[in-house]
Tab-separated table of C-alpha atoms in Angstrom:
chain	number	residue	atom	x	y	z
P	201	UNK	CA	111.753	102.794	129.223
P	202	UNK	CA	107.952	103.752	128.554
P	203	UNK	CA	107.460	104.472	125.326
P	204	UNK	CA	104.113	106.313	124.544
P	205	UNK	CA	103.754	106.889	120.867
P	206	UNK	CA	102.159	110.207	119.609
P	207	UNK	CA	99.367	110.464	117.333
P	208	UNK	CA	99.937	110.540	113.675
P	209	UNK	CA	98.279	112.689	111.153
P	210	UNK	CA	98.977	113.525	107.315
P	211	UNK	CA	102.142	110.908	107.176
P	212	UNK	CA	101.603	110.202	103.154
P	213	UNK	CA	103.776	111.357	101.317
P	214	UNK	CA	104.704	111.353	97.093
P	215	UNK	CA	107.233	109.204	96.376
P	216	UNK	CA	110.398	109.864	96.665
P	217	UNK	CA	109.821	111.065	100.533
P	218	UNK	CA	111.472	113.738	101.951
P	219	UNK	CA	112.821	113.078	105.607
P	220	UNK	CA	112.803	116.779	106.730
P	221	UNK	CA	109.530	117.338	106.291
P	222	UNK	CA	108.518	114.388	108.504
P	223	UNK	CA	106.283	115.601	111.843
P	224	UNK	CA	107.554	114.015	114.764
P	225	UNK	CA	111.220	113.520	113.331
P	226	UNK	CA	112.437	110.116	113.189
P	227	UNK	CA	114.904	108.442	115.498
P	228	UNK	CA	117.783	107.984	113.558
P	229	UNK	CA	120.262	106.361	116.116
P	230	UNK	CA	119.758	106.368	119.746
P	231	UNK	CA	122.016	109.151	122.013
P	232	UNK	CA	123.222	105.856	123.999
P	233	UNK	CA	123.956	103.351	121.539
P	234	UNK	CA	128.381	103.370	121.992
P	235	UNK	CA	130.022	102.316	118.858
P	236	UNK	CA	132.650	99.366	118.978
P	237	UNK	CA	134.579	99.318	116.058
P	238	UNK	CA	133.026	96.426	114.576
P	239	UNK	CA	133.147	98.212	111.334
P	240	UNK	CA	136.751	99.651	111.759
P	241	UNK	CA	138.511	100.425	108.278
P	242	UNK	CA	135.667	98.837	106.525
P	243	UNK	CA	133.303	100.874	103.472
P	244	UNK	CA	129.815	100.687	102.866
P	245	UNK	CA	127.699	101.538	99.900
P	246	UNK	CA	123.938	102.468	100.955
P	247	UNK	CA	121.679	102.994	98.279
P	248	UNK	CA	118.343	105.280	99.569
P	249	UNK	CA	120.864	106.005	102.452
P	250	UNK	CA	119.918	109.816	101.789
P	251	UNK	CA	116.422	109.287	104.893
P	252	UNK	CA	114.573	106.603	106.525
P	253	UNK	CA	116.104	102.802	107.244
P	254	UNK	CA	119.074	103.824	104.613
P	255	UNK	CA	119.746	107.263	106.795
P	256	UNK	CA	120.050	105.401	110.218
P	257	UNK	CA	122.114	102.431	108.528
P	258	UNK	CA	124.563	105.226	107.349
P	259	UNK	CA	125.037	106.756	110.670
P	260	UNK	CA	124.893	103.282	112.697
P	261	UNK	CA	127.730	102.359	110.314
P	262	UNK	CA	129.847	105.547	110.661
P	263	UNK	CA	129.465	105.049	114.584
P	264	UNK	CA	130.700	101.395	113.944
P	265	UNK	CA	134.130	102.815	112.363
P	266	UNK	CA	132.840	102.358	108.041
P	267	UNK	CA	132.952	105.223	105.848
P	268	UNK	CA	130.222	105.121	103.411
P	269	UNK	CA	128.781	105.924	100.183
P	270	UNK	CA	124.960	106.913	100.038
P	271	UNK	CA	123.287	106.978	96.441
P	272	UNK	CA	120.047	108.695	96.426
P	273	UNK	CA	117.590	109.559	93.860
P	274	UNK	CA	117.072	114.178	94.497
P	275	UNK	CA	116.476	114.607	97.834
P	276	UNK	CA	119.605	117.045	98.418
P	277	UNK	CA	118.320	118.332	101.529
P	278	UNK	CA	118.272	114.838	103.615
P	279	UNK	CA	121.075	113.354	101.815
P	280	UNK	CA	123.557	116.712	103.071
P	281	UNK	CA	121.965	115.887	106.467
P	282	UNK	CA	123.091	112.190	106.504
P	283	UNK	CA	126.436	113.359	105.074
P	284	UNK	CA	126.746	115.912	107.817
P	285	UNK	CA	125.607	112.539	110.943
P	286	UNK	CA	127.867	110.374	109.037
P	287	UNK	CA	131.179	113.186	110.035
P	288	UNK	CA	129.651	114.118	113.110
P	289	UNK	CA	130.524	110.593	114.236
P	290	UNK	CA	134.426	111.037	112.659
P	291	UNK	CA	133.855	108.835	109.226
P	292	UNK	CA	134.297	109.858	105.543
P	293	UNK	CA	130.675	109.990	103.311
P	294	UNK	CA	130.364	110.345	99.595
P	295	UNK	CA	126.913	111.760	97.672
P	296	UNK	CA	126.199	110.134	95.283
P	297	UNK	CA	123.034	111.395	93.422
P	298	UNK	CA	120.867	109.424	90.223
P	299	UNK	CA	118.309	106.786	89.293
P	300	UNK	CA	119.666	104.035	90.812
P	301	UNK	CA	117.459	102.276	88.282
P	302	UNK	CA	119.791	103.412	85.520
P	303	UNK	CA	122.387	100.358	84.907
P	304	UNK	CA	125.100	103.359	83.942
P	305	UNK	CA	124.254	105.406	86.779
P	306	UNK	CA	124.164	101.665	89.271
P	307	UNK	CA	127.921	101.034	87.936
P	308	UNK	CA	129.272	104.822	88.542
P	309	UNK	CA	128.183	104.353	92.084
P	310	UNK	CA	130.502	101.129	92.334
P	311	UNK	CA	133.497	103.122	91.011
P	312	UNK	CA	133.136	106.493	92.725
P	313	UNK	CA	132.537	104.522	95.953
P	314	UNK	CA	136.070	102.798	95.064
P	315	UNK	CA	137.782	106.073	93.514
P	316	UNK	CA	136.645	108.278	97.008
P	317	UNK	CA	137.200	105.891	99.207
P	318	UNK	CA	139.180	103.072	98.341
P	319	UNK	CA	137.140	99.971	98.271
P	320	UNK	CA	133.495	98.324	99.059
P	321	UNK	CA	133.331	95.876	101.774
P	322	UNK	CA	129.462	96.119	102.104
P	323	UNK	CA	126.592	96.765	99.627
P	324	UNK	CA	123.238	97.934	101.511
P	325	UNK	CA	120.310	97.645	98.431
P	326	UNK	CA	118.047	99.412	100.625
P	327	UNK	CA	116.428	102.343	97.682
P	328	UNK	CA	113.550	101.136	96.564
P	329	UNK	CA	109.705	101.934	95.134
P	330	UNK	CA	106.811	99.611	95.053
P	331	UNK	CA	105.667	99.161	91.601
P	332	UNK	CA	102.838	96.164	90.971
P	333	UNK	CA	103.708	93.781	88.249
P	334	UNK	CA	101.397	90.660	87.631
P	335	UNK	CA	104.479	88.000	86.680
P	336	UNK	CA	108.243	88.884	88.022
P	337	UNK	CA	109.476	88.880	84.287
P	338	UNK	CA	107.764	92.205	84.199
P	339	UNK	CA	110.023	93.765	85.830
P	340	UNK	CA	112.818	95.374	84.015
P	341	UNK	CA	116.866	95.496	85.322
């Protein structure tokens, strides 16, 4: 497979970044890649699985056999997108939208991932923003 990339032009974006406004699209999971039930019966919670590395987890997951819980911070738009992959591929997916900085709002994602759908087998930290600190005790929980 050749793969020519195309050229790339006002990319930046404000953080949080909103997936549908992306120009190309990205490749969220591959029209070839068959699914073996490695993940049969199993649950996943994806934090920042609403776009990007978290969206294409979600869906690579679902096509594995999890159901899964996405926490995102406000992008609506993507995360009903991912929600809508994750059943296009037959699995259950939960919304689950906050600050995933918030300790309250990090603990309600544990038990409405466990009250929707049972149980957490796998925990995918993936949300995340880059914030410079000079010494690690900087940074707050």
């Amino acid at each position: 497979m050749d793969f020519k990339p195309e050229k790339f032009s006002g990319l930046e974006q404000e953080q949080p970044g909103r997936e549908y406004e992306m120009a190309p699209r990205p490749e969220i999971i591959r029209t070839t890649y068959k699914g073996s039930e490695k993940l049969k019966g199993k649950v996943a919670l994806i934090t920042g699985g609403d776009s990007g590395i978290g969206r294409s987890i979600a869906v690579h997951f679902a096509r594995e056999g999890a159901d899964v819980a996405i926490a995102y911070l406000e992008e609506d738009k993507d995360a009903k997108e991912t929600k809508k992959m994750v059943e296009k591929e037959g699995q259950k997916c939960v919304l689950l939208s906050g600050d995933i900085g918030e300790e309250n709002f990090a603990k309600s994602c544990i038990k409405e991932t466990v009250d929707q759908l049972g149980k957490i087998n796998i925990l995918i930290n993936n949300a995340g923003e880059q914030h410079e600190a000079n010494d690690i005790s900087e940074i707050s929980p």
